[in-house]
mmCIF file of C-alpha atoms in Angstrom:
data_model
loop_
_atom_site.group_PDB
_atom_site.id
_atom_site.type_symbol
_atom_site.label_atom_id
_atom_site.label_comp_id
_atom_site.label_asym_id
_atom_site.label_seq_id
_atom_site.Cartn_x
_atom_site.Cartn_y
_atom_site.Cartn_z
ATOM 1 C CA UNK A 9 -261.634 197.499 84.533
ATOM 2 C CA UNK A 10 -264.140 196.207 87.158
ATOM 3 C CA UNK A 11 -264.853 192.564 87.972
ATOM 4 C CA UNK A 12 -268.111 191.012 88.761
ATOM 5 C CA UNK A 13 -268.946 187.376 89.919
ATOM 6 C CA UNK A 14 -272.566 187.064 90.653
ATOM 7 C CA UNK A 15 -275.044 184.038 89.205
ATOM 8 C CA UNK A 16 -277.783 185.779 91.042
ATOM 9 C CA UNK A 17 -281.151 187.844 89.554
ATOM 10 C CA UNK A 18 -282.286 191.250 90.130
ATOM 11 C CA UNK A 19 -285.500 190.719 93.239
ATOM 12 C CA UNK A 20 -287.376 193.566 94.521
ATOM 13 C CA UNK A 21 -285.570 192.229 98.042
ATOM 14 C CA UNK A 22 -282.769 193.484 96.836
ATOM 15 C CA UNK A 23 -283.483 196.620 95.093
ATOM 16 C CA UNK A 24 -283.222 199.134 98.969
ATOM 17 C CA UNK A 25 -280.010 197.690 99.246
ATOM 18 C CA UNK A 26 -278.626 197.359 95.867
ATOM 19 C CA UNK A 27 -278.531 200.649 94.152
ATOM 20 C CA UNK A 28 -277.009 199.326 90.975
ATOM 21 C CA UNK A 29 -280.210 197.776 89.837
ATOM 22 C CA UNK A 30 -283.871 198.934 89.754
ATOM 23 C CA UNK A 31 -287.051 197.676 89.067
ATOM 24 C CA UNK A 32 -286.565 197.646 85.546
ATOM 25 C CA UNK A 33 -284.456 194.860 85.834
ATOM 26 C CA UNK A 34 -286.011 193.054 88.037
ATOM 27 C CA UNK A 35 -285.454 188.953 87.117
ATOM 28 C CA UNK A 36 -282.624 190.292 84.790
ATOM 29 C CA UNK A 37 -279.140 188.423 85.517
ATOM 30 C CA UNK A 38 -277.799 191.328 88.482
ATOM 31 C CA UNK A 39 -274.237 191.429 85.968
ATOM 32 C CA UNK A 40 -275.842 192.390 83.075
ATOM 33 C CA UNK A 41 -277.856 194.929 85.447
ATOM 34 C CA UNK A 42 -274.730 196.044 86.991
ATOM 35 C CA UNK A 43 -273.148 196.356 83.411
ATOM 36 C CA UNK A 44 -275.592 198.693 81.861
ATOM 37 C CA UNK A 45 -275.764 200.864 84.712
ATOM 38 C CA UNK A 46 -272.114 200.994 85.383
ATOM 39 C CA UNK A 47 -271.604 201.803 81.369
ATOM 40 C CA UNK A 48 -274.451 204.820 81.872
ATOM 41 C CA UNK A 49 -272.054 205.938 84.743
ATOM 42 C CA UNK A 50 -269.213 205.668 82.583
ATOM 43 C CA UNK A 51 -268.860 204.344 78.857
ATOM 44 C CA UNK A 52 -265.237 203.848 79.313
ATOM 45 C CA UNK A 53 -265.303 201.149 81.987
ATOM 46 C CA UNK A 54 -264.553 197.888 81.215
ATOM 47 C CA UNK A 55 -266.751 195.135 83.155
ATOM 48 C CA UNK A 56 -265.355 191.771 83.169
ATOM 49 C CA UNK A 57 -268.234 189.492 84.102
ATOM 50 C CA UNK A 58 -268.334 186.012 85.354
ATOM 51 C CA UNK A 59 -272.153 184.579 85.648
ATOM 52 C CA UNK A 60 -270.839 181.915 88.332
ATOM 53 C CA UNK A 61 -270.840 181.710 92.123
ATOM 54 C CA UNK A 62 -267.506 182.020 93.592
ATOM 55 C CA UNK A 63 -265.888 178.516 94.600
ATOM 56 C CA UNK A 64 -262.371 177.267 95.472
ATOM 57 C CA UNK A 65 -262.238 175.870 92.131
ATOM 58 C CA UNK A 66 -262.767 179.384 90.412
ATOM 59 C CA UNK A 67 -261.386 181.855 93.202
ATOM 60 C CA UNK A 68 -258.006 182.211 92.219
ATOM 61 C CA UNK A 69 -258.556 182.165 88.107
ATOM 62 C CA UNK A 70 -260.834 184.790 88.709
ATOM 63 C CA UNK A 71 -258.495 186.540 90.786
ATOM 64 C CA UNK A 72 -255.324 186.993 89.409
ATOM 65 C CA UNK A 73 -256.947 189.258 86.848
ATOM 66 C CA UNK A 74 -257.595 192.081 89.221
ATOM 67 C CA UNK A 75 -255.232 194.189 91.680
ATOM 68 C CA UNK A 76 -257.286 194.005 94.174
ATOM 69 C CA UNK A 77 -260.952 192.316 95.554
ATOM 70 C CA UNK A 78 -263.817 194.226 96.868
ATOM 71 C CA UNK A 79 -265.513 191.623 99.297
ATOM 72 C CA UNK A 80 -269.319 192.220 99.305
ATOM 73 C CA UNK A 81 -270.726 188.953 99.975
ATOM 74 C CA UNK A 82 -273.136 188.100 102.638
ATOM 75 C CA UNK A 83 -272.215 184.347 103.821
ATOM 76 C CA UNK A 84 -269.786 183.401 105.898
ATOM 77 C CA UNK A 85 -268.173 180.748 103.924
ATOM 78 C CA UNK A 86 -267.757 183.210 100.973
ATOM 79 C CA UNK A 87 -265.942 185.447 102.846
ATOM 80 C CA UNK A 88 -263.542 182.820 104.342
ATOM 81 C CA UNK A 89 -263.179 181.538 100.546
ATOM 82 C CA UNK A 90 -262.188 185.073 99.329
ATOM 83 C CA UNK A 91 -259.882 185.542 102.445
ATOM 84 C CA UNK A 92 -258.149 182.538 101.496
ATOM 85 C CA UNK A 93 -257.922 182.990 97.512
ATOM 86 C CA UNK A 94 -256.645 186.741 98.195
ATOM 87 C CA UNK A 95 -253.833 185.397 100.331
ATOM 88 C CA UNK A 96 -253.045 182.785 97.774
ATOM 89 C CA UNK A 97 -252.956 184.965 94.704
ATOM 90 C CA UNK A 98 -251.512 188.054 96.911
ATOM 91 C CA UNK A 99 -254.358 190.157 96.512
ATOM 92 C CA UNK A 100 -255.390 192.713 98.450
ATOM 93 C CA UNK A 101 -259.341 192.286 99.533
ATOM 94 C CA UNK A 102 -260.870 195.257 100.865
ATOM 95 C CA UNK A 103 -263.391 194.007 103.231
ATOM 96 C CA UNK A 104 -266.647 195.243 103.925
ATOM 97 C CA UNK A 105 -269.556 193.283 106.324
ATOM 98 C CA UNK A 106 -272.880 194.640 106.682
ATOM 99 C CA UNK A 107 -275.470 193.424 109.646
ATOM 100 C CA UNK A 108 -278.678 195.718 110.412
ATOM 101 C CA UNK A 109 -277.681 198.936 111.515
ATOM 102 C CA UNK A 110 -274.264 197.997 112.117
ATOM 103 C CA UNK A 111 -271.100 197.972 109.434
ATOM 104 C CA UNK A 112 -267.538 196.872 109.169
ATOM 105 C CA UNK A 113 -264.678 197.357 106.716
ATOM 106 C CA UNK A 114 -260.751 196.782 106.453
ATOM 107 C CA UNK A 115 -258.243 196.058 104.610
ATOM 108 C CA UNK A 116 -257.001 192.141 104.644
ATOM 109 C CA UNK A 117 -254.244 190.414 102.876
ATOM 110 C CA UNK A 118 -252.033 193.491 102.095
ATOM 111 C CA UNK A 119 -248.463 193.031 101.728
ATOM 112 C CA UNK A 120 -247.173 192.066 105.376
ATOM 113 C CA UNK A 121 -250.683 192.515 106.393
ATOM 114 C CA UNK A 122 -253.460 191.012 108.484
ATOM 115 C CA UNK A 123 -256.136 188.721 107.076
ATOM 116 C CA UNK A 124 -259.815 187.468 107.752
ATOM 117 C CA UNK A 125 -259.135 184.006 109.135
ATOM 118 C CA UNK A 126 -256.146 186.534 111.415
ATOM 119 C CA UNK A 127 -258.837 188.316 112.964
ATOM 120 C CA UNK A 128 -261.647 185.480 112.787
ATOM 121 C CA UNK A 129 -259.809 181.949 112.592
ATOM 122 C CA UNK A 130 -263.279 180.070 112.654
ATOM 123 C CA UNK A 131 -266.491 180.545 110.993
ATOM 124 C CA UNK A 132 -269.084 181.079 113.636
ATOM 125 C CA UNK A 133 -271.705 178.096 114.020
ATOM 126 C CA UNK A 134 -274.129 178.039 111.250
ATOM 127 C CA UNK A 135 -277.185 180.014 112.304
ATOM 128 C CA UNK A 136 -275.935 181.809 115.012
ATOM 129 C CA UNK A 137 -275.360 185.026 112.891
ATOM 130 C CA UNK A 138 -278.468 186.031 110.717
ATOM 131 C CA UNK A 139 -277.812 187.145 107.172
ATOM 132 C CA UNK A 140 -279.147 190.272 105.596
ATOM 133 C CA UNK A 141 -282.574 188.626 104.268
ATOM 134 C CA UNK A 142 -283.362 187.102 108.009
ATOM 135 C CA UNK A 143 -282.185 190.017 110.076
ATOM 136 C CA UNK A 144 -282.562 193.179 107.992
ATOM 137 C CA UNK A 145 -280.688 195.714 107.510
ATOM 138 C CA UNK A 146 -280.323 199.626 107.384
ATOM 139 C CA UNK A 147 -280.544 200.930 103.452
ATOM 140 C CA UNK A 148 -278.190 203.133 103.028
ATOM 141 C CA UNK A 149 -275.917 200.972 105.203
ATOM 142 C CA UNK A 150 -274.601 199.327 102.012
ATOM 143 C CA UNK A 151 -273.808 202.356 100.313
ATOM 144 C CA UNK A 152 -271.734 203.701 103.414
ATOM 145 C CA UNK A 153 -269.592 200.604 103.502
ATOM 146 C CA UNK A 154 -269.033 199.930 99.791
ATOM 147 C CA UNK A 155 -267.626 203.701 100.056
ATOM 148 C CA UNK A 156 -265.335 202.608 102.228
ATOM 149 C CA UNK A 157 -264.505 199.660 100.343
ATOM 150 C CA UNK A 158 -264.179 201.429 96.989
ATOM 151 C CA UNK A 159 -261.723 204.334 99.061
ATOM 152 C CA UNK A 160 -260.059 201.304 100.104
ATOM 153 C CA UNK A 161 -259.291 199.805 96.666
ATOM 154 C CA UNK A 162 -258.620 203.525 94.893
ATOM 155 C CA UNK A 163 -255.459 203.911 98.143
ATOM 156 C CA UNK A 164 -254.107 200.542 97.744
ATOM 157 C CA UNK A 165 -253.820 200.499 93.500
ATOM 158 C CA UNK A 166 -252.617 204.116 93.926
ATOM 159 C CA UNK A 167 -250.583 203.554 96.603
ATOM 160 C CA UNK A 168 -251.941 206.702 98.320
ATOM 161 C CA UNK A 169 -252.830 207.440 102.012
ATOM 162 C CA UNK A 170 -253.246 205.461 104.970
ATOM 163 C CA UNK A 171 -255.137 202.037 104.130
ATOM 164 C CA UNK A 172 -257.931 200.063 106.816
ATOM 165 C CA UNK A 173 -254.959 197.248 106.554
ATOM 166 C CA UNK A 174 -254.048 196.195 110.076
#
């Protein structure tokens, strides 16, 4: 079972970037896209979808469904918000943070663990970062770090290997 929150639409912007969704379904909600691509992957995933943006009044209902949070989002208030909901509900959030040709990912919130606001306790001033739409950023960079992420997730609900964490 896979959980998506997005209220966004499928844009051609978004289509290098966002392999899930194509030009076929461009203007389409991006969780239905995501859902009928992810069921042509696989028909035996379940995807729970929530058609809403993320806020601190939905984080932690949303949350406490899953075992653990894939953080993909490219604001930094969103990813303080997650941060904070993951620590709250004790959920794992396998990080990932993509800027040009540049990419990081870790593990925050595990058990005993590290978390965003640990490693960045402010957000930095508004504007002095540029998002993905303003700045750019490498194609396949999203791919490489939403591996990562999704390697992350698979060792922490299996309990396998050496995790980012820390």
């Amino acid at each position: 079972t896979i959980g998506l929150v997005d209220a966004d639409v499928v844009d051609v912007s978004n289509l290098q970037r966002q392999v899930l969704h194509g030009t076929a379904t461009l203007g389409a909600p991006k969780l239905e896209s995501a859902r009928t691509r992810l069921h042509d992957l696989n028909p035996h995933v379940t995807v729970e979808a929530f058609p809403e943006r993320l806020t601190a009044a939905n984080a932690l209902r949303i949350f406490r469904g899953f075992e653990v949070v894939l953080d993909g989002s490219d604001n930094f208030p969103t990813r303080y918000l997650v941060n904070d909901a993951c620590v709250l509900a004790g959920r794992p959030n396998a990080y990932g943070s993509i800027a040009r040709f540049e990419g990081q990912a870790s593990v925050f919130a595990a058990p005993a663990g590290t978390c965003y606001r640990c490693l960045h306790p402010e957000p930095p001033p508004e504007g002095l970062i540029p998002n993905c739409a303003e700045a750019g950023v490498l194609g396949v960079l999203p791919g490489v770090i939403g591996t990562i992420q999704a390697t992350e997730a698979i060792k922490v609900i299996l309990r396998v290997g050496d995790s980012l964490a820390g």
